[in-house]
PDB file of C-alpha atoms in Angstrom:
ATOM      1  CA  GLY A   1     -19.340  12.234  -3.631  1.00 73.00           C
ATOM      2  CA  GLU A   2     -18.265  15.042  -1.383  1.00 78.00           C
ATOM      3  CA  ASN A   3     -20.739  17.729  -0.357  1.00 86.00           C
ATOM      4  CA  VAL A   4     -19.657  20.915   1.394  1.00 91.00           C
ATOM      5  CA  GLU A   5     -22.024  23.219   3.219  1.00 94.00           C
ATOM      6  CA  GLN A   6     -21.066  26.637   4.488  1.00 95.00           C
ATOM      7  CA  HIS A   7     -22.742  28.908   7.037  1.00 97.00           C
ATOM      8  CA  PRO A   8     -23.672  31.641   7.320  1.00 97.00           C
ATOM      9  CA  SER A   9     -24.169  32.874   3.780  1.00 93.00           C
ATOM     10  CA  THR A  10     -23.785  36.452   4.960  1.00 95.00           C
ATOM     11  CA  LEU A  11     -22.172  37.818   8.087  1.00 97.00           C
ATOM     12  CA  SER A  12     -21.889  41.361   9.400  1.00 98.00           C
ATOM     13  CA  VAL A  13     -19.632  42.231  12.321  1.00 98.00           C
ATOM     14  CA  GLN A  14     -18.412  45.410  13.924  1.00 98.00           C
ATOM     15  CA  GLU A  15     -14.801  46.338  13.365  1.00 98.00           C
ATOM     16  CA  GLY A  16     -12.674  44.743  16.039  1.00 98.00           C
ATOM     17  CA  ASP A  17     -15.057  41.879  16.688  1.00 98.00           C
ATOM     18  CA  SER A  18     -14.405  38.281  15.691  1.00 98.00           C
ATOM     19  CA  ALA A  19     -15.975  36.448  12.763  1.00 98.00           C
ATOM     20  CA  VAL A  20     -16.505  32.723  12.465  1.00 98.00           C
ATOM     21  CA  ILE A  21     -17.485  30.828   9.331  1.00 98.00           C
ATOM     22  CA  LYS A  22     -18.277  27.151   9.551  1.00 98.00           C
ATOM     23  CA  CYS A  23     -18.187  24.445   6.903  1.00 98.00           C
ATOM     24  CA  THR A  24     -19.285  20.845   7.038  1.00 97.00           C
ATOM     25  CA  TYR A  25     -18.304  18.077   4.675  1.00 95.00           C
ATOM     26  CA  SER A  26     -19.721  14.674   3.997  1.00 93.00           C
ATOM     27  CA  ASP A  27     -16.835  12.516   2.793  1.00 90.00           C
ATOM     28  CA  SER A  28     -14.788  11.197   5.696  1.00 90.00           C
ATOM     29  CA  ALA A  29     -11.966  10.533   3.238  1.00 89.00           C
ATOM     30  CA  SER A  30     -11.424  14.259   2.677  1.00 90.00           C
ATOM     31  CA  ASN A  31      -8.110  15.269   4.145  1.00 89.00           C
ATOM     32  CA  TYR A  32      -7.325  18.780   2.965  1.00 86.00           C
ATOM     33  CA  PHE A  33      -9.337  21.916   3.656  1.00 92.00           C
ATOM     34  CA  PRO A  34      -8.356  25.306   2.222  1.00 89.00           C
ATOM     35  CA  TRP A  35     -10.027  28.674   2.596  1.00 93.00           C
ATOM     36  CA  TYR A  36     -10.169  31.307  -0.128  1.00 90.00           C
ATOM     37  CA  LYS A  37     -10.900  35.024   0.133  1.00 91.00           C
ATOM     38  CA  GLN A  38     -12.267  37.019  -2.727  1.00 81.00           C
ATOM     39  CA  GLU A  39     -12.460  40.770  -2.385  1.00 81.00           C
ATOM     40  CA  LEU A  40     -14.859  42.700  -4.568  1.00 75.00           C
ATOM     41  CA  GLY A  41     -13.573  42.869  -8.106  1.00 65.00           C
ATOM     42  CA  LYS A  42     -10.478  40.832  -7.330  1.00 68.00           C
ATOM     43  CA  ARG A  43      -9.444  37.269  -7.908  1.00 67.00           C
ATOM     44  CA  PRO A  44      -9.829  34.604  -5.222  1.00 73.00           C
ATOM     45  CA  GLN A  45      -6.799  33.973  -3.065  1.00 80.00           C
ATOM     46  CA  LEU A  46      -5.854  31.172  -0.731  1.00 83.00           C
ATOM     47  CA  ILE A  47      -5.599  32.540   2.799  1.00 93.00           C
ATOM     48  CA  ILE A  48      -5.134  29.480   4.980  1.00 93.00           C
ATOM     49  CA  ASP A  49      -5.450  25.727   4.796  1.00 90.00           C
ATOM     50  CA  ILE A  50      -5.410  22.735   7.090  1.00 92.00           C
ATOM     51  CA  ARG A  51      -4.656  19.064   6.659  1.00 88.00           C
ATOM     52  CA  SER A  52      -6.470  16.279   8.383  1.00 87.00           C
ATOM     53  CA  ASN A  53      -3.581  15.403  10.676  1.00 87.00           C
ATOM     54  CA  VAL A  54      -3.832  18.818  12.332  1.00 87.00           C
ATOM     55  CA  GLY A  55      -6.615  20.151  14.539  1.00 93.00           C
ATOM     56  CA  GLU A  56      -5.838  23.829  14.379  1.00 96.00           C
ATOM     57  CA  LYS A  57      -3.695  26.219  12.415  1.00 95.00           C
ATOM     58  CA  LYS A  58      -3.149  29.904  12.982  1.00 97.00           C
ATOM     59  CA  ASP A  59      -1.689  32.712  10.916  1.00 95.00           C
ATOM     60  CA  GLN A  60      -1.795  36.072  12.649  1.00 96.00           C
ATOM     61  CA  ARG A  61      -5.479  37.065  12.913  1.00 97.00           C
ATOM     62  CA  ILE A  62      -6.723  34.077  10.968  1.00 98.00           C
ATOM     63  CA  ALA A  63      -7.153  30.567  12.315  1.00 98.00           C
ATOM     64  CA  VAL A  64      -8.773  27.402  11.094  1.00 98.00           C
ATOM     65  CA  THR A  65      -9.983  24.528  13.246  1.00 97.00           C
ATOM     66  CA  LEU A  66     -10.864  21.031  12.112  1.00 97.00           C
ATOM     67  CA  ASN A  67     -13.058  18.459  13.820  1.00 96.00           C
ATOM     68  CA  LYS A  68     -12.696  15.251  11.857  1.00 94.00           C
ATOM     69  CA  THR A  69     -15.147  13.325  13.975  1.00 94.00           C
ATOM     70  CA  ALA A  70     -17.907  15.821  13.385  1.00 95.00           C
ATOM     71  CA  LYS A  71     -16.668  16.559   9.858  1.00 96.00           C
ATOM     72  CA  HIS A  72     -16.619  20.276  10.180  1.00 96.00           C
ATOM     73  CA  PHE A  73     -13.999  22.987   9.975  1.00 97.00           C
ATOM     74  CA  SER A  74     -14.193  26.663  10.764  1.00 98.00           C
ATOM     75  CA  LEU A  75     -12.467  29.877   9.837  1.00 98.00           C
ATOM     76  CA  HIS A  76     -11.877  32.334  12.661  1.00 98.00           C
ATOM     77  CA  ILE A  77     -10.930  35.954  12.069  1.00 98.00           C
ATOM     78  CA  THR A  78     -10.103  38.020  15.132  1.00 98.00           C
ATOM     79  CA  GLU A  79      -9.889  41.794  15.461  1.00 98.00           C
ATOM     80  CA  THR A  80     -11.686  42.226  12.168  1.00 98.00           C
ATOM     81  CA  GLN A  81     -10.846  45.170   9.970  1.00 97.00           C
ATOM     82  CA  PRO A  82     -12.739  46.744   7.067  1.00 96.00           C
ATOM     83  CA  GLU A  83     -10.296  45.151   4.620  1.00 95.00           C
ATOM     84  CA  ASP A  84     -11.472  41.746   5.809  1.00 97.00           C
ATOM     85  CA  SER A  85     -14.769  42.421   4.026  1.00 96.00           C
ATOM     86  CA  ALA A  86     -14.957  39.871   1.226  1.00 94.00           C
ATOM     87  CA  VAL A  87     -16.483  36.583   0.206  1.00 90.00           C
ATOM     88  CA  TYR A  88     -14.884  33.566   1.813  1.00 93.00           C
ATOM     89  CA  PHE A  89     -15.001  30.066   0.331  1.00 91.00           C
ATOM     90  CA  CYS A  90     -14.146  26.841   2.072  1.00 94.00           C
ATOM     91  CA  ALA A  91     -13.309  23.642   0.223  1.00 89.00           C
ATOM     92  CA  ALA A  92     -12.666  19.993   0.914  1.00 88.00           C
ATOM     93  CA  THR A  93     -10.736  17.426  -1.032  1.00 80.00           C
ATOM     94  CA  ASN A  94      -9.193  14.020  -0.865  1.00 73.00           C
ATOM     95  CA  TYR A  95      -6.058  14.142  -2.942  1.00 62.00           C
ATOM     96  CA  GLY A  96      -6.789  12.559  -6.252  1.00 49.00           C
ATOM     97  CA  GLN A  97     -10.520  13.211  -6.008  1.00 54.00           C
ATOM     98  CA  ASN A  98     -12.696  16.170  -6.823  1.00 60.00           C
ATOM     99  CA  PHE A  99     -12.146  19.509  -5.162  1.00 67.00           C
ATOM    100  CA  VAL A 100     -15.477  20.683  -3.740  1.00 80.00           C
ATOM    101  CA  PHE A 101     -16.128  24.244  -2.685  1.00 83.00           C
ATOM    102  CA  GLY A 102     -18.713  25.596  -0.277  1.00 87.00           C
ATOM    103  CA  PRO A 103     -21.180  28.195  -1.567  1.00 85.00           C
ATOM    104  CA  GLY A 104     -19.377  31.103   0.078  1.00 88.00           C
ATOM    105  CA  THR A 105     -19.927  33.571   2.918  1.00 93.00           C
ATOM    106  CA  ARG A 106     -20.114  37.289   2.362  1.00 92.00           C
ATOM    107  CA  LEU A 107     -18.448  39.006   5.305  1.00 96.00           C
ATOM    108  CA  SER A 108     -19.031  42.682   5.955  1.00 97.00           C
ATOM    109  CA  VAL A 109     -16.976  44.463   8.591  1.00 97.00           C
ATOM    110  CA  LEU A 110     -18.727  47.610   9.678  1.00 95.00           C
ATOM    111  CA  PRO A 111     -16.578  50.569  10.800  1.00 91.00           C
TER     112      PRO A 111
ATOM    113  CA  GLY B   1     -28.219  29.158  -7.426  1.00 62.00           C
ATOM    114  CA  ALA B   2     -26.198  29.651 -10.560  1.00 75.00           C
ATOM    115  CA  VAL B   3     -24.762  26.537 -12.162  1.00 87.00           C
ATOM    116  CA  VAL B   4     -21.391  26.138 -13.792  1.00 91.00           C
ATOM    117  CA  SER B   5     -20.576  23.016 -15.761  1.00 93.00           C
ATOM    118  CA  GLN B   6     -17.295  21.640 -17.021  1.00 94.00           C
ATOM    119  CA  HIS B   7     -16.655  19.179 -19.761  1.00 95.00           C
ATOM    120  CA  PRO B   8     -15.159  16.684 -19.760  1.00 94.00           C
ATOM    121  CA  SER B   9     -15.090  15.648 -16.134  1.00 89.00           C
ATOM    122  CA  TRP B  10     -12.224  13.241 -16.759  1.00 90.00           C
ATOM    123  CA  VAL B  11      -9.866  12.964 -19.695  1.00 93.00           C
ATOM    124  CA  ILE B  12      -6.895  10.759 -20.453  1.00 93.00           C
ATOM    125  CA  CYS B  13      -4.626  11.658 -23.339  1.00 94.00           C
ATOM    126  CA  LYS B  14      -1.281  10.761 -24.837  1.00 95.00           C
ATOM    127  CA  SER B  15       1.750  12.927 -24.339  1.00 95.00           C
ATOM    128  CA  GLY B  16       2.066  15.549 -27.052  1.00 95.00           C
ATOM    129  CA  THR B  17      -1.616  15.913 -27.753  1.00 95.00           C
ATOM    130  CA  SER B  18      -3.805  18.902 -26.906  1.00 96.00           C
ATOM    131  CA  VAL B  19      -6.812  18.814 -24.644  1.00 96.00           C
ATOM    132  CA  LYS B  20      -9.661  21.302 -24.499  1.00 97.00           C
ATOM    133  CA  ILE B  21     -11.698  21.824 -21.352  1.00 97.00           C
ATOM    134  CA  GLU B  22     -14.975  23.722 -21.487  1.00 97.00           C
ATOM    135  CA  CYS B  23     -16.475  25.813 -18.729  1.00 96.00           C
ATOM    136  CA  ARG B  24     -20.082  26.911 -19.123  1.00 95.00           C
ATOM    137  CA  SER B  25     -22.363  29.074 -17.073  1.00 93.00           C
ATOM    138  CA  LEU B  26     -25.712  27.399 -17.569  1.00 92.00           C
ATOM    139  CA  ASP B  27     -28.243  29.931 -16.394  1.00 89.00           C
ATOM    140  CA  PHE B  28     -26.393  33.194 -16.253  1.00 90.00           C
ATOM    141  CA  GLN B  29     -23.947  35.270 -18.202  1.00 90.00           C
ATOM    142  CA  ALA B  30     -20.434  35.565 -16.915  1.00 87.00           C
ATOM    143  CA  THR B  31     -18.136  38.289 -18.134  1.00 83.00           C
ATOM    144  CA  THR B  32     -15.361  36.889 -15.963  1.00 87.00           C
ATOM    145  CA  MET B  33     -14.303  33.302 -15.441  1.00 90.00           C
ATOM    146  CA  PHE B  34     -11.353  31.945 -13.517  1.00 90.00           C
ATOM    147  CA  TRP B  35      -9.252  28.869 -14.200  1.00 93.00           C
ATOM    148  CA  TYR B  36      -7.551  27.000 -11.375  1.00 91.00           C
ATOM    149  CA  ARG B  37      -5.194  24.060 -11.178  1.00 90.00           C
ATOM    150  CA  GLN B  38      -4.574  21.765  -8.245  1.00 79.00           C
ATOM    151  CA  PHE B  39      -1.023  20.584  -7.728  1.00 68.00           C
ATOM    152  CA  PRO B  40      -0.409  17.320  -5.855  1.00 65.00           C
ATOM    153  CA  LYS B  41      -1.156  17.703  -2.180  1.00 61.00           C
ATOM    154  CA  GLN B  42      -1.632  21.436  -2.590  1.00 64.00           C
ATOM    155  CA  SER B  43      -4.562  23.743  -2.866  1.00 66.00           C
ATOM    156  CA  LEU B  44      -6.055  25.089  -6.018  1.00 74.00           C
ATOM    157  CA  MET B  45      -3.956  27.833  -7.506  1.00 80.00           C
ATOM    158  CA  LEU B  46      -5.306  30.441  -9.836  1.00 84.00           C
ATOM    159  CA  MET B  47      -3.947  30.103 -13.345  1.00 91.00           C
ATOM    160  CA  ALA B  48      -5.679  32.878 -15.182  1.00 91.00           C
ATOM    161  CA  THR B  49      -8.597  35.255 -15.312  1.00 88.00           C
ATOM    162  CA  SER B  50     -10.698  34.968 -18.424  1.00 88.00           C
ATOM    163  CA  ASN B  51     -12.621  38.017 -19.593  1.00 86.00           C
ATOM    164  CA  GLU B  52     -15.196  37.802 -22.344  1.00 85.00           C
ATOM    165  CA  GLY B  53     -14.040  39.444 -25.512  1.00 84.00           C
ATOM    166  CA  SER B  54     -10.508  40.144 -24.379  1.00 86.00           C
ATOM    167  CA  LYS B  55      -7.265  38.356 -23.694  1.00 89.00           C
ATOM    168  CA  ALA B  56      -6.943  36.340 -20.531  1.00 91.00           C
ATOM    169  CA  THR B  57      -4.777  37.563 -17.691  1.00 90.00           C
ATOM    170  CA  TYR B  58      -2.312  34.903 -16.620  1.00 92.00           C
ATOM    171  CA  GLU B  59      -0.800  34.512 -13.191  1.00 88.00           C
ATOM    172  CA  GLN B  60       2.935  34.612 -12.809  1.00 88.00           C
ATOM    173  CA  GLY B  61       4.574  31.381 -13.853  1.00 91.00           C
ATOM    174  CA  VAL B  62       1.696  30.204 -16.047  1.00 94.00           C
ATOM    175  CA  GLU B  63       2.672  29.841 -19.695  1.00 94.00           C
ATOM    176  CA  LYS B  64       0.061  31.495 -21.855  1.00 93.00           C
ATOM    177  CA  ASP B  65       1.190  29.596 -24.944  1.00 95.00           C
ATOM    178  CA  LYS B  66       0.868  26.338 -23.056  1.00 96.00           C
ATOM    179  CA  PHE B  67      -2.526  27.015 -21.568  1.00 97.00           C
ATOM    180  CA  LEU B  68      -4.682  28.734 -24.156  1.00 96.00           C
ATOM    181  CA  ILE B  69      -7.805  30.406 -22.853  1.00 95.00           C
ATOM    182  CA  ASN B  70     -10.658  31.550 -25.014  1.00 91.00           C
ATOM    183  CA  HIS B  71     -13.709  33.345 -23.642  1.00 89.00           C
ATOM    184  CA  ALA B  72     -15.676  33.868 -26.812  1.00 83.00           C
ATOM    185  CA  SER B  73     -19.115  34.219 -25.296  1.00 89.00           C
ATOM    186  CA  LEU B  74     -20.734  35.218 -22.032  1.00 90.00           C
ATOM    187  CA  THR B  75     -21.462  31.609 -21.168  1.00 93.00           C
ATOM    188  CA  LEU B  76     -18.396  29.733 -22.350  1.00 94.00           C
ATOM    189  CA  SER B  77     -14.691  29.782 -21.593  1.00 94.00           C
ATOM    190  CA  THR B  78     -12.293  27.128 -22.806  1.00 96.00           C
ATOM    191  CA  LEU B  79      -8.882  26.082 -21.562  1.00 97.00           C
ATOM    192  CA  THR B  80      -6.695  24.216 -24.018  1.00 97.00           C
ATOM    193  CA  VAL B  81      -3.645  22.414 -22.692  1.00 97.00           C
ATOM    194  CA  THR B  82      -1.334  22.291 -25.687  1.00 96.00           C
ATOM    195  CA  SER B  83       1.251  19.558 -26.236  1.00 96.00           C
ATOM    196  CA  ALA B  84       0.319  17.996 -22.947  1.00 96.00           C
ATOM    197  CA  HIS B  85       2.953  16.194 -20.920  1.00 95.00           C
ATOM    198  CA  PRO B  86       2.659  13.974 -17.853  1.00 94.00           C
ATOM    199  CA  GLU B  87       3.514  16.903 -15.590  1.00 93.00           C
ATOM    200  CA  ASP B  88       0.349  18.596 -16.825  1.00 94.00           C
ATOM    201  CA  SER B  89      -1.701  15.852 -15.220  1.00 92.00           C
ATOM    202  CA  SER B  90      -3.804  17.638 -12.658  1.00 89.00           C
ATOM    203  CA  PHE B  91      -7.251  18.717 -11.594  1.00 86.00           C
ATOM    204  CA  TYR B  92      -8.509  21.821 -13.364  1.00 92.00           C
ATOM    205  CA  ILE B  93     -11.486  23.786 -12.098  1.00 89.00           C
ATOM    206  CA  CYS B  94     -13.183  26.882 -13.407  1.00 93.00           C
ATOM    207  CA  SER B  95     -15.430  29.419 -11.788  1.00 89.00           C
ATOM    208  CA  ALA B  96     -17.720  32.091 -13.159  1.00 88.00           C
ATOM    209  CA  MET B  97     -18.688  35.457 -11.790  1.00 80.00           C
ATOM    210  CA  SER B  98     -22.270  36.657 -11.642  1.00 76.00           C
ATOM    211  CA  ARG B  99     -23.206  39.879  -9.906  1.00 73.00           C
ATOM    212  CA  ASN B 100     -20.025  39.786  -7.854  1.00 64.00           C
ATOM    213  CA  GLU B 101     -20.679  36.230  -6.755  1.00 70.00           C
ATOM    214  CA  GLN B 102     -18.473  33.345  -7.766  1.00 73.00           C
ATOM    215  CA  PHE B 103     -19.714  29.905  -8.702  1.00 82.00           C
ATOM    216  CA  PHE B 104     -17.394  26.951  -9.182  1.00 83.00           C
ATOM    217  CA  GLY B 105     -17.547  24.201 -11.763  1.00 87.00           C
ATOM    218  CA  PRO B 106     -17.177  20.551 -10.781  1.00 84.00           C
ATOM    219  CA  GLY B 107     -13.666  20.281 -12.193  1.00 86.00           C
ATOM    220  CA  THR B 108     -11.857  18.251 -14.833  1.00 90.00           C
ATOM    221  CA  ARG B 109      -9.243  15.635 -14.076  1.00 88.00           C
ATOM    222  CA  LEU B 110      -6.576  15.430 -16.760  1.00 92.00           C
ATOM    223  CA  THR B 111      -4.257  12.456 -16.954  1.00 92.00           C
ATOM    224  CA  VAL B 112      -1.482  12.576 -19.533  1.00 94.00           C
ATOM    225  CA  LEU B 113       0.136   9.253 -20.312  1.00 94.00           C
TER     226      LEU B 113
END
C-alpha cells in the first residue's frame, strides 16, 4: 500500500522568509496530492492540491511542486506571516484507493 | 506515535440500510475527533467535528440526521450513515486529536449497492 513520509516534523522560520515542506510517497499509482493546514484549536482545511498531470501549482503565497519520477511533492510558502503558523499535512491517493496522510509538520513563524 | 483505527476498512451494503463506522484512538484519549469524506476525484472534505460528551458540529451542507455521530467515550467515535444510498458511496476517514496533534485513521470505503 501507499506510504507517505513528511519532513521536517517541525520547522521554524523568521517572518518574511520562505518555508518548504517535503513529502515522499511510495505508490507510483498515486495521482492526487492535497495539503491541509490545521491551526491550533481549529479544524483542518484544504489549502492547495495538485494532480499528477501537473508539475506545479501556485495560489498567491502558496505553491506545490510535484516530481512524479522521484515520487515527491513539496509545499512552498513564501513571505511567511505569523498566521501561517500551523500544522501542515500532505496526503497522497489514487482515486478509488486509500487516502494516506503524512505525519504532519509543525510550522512556526517567528516575528 | 499515536494510533487511530477504523472499522470496518471496507463495507458493502444495500440501499436503504444503515452502516456504522467506528473510529478508535488506541493508545491515547481524544476529546476531539474529525470525520472526513472523499468525493470522487476530490480531496477529503471535513464533515463534522466530534467532541466527547457533546453534540457533533457539522459542516455546512452535511445532514446531521443522515450522518449520525456519537462520541461516547474518549477513545471511540462512531459515524452512522443512515438509509444509505448509492450516492453515499465514498471513502470516510477519521482523525483524533491528542495534545494538539492530529492522527488519521486508515479510512473506511463504503459501497452502497
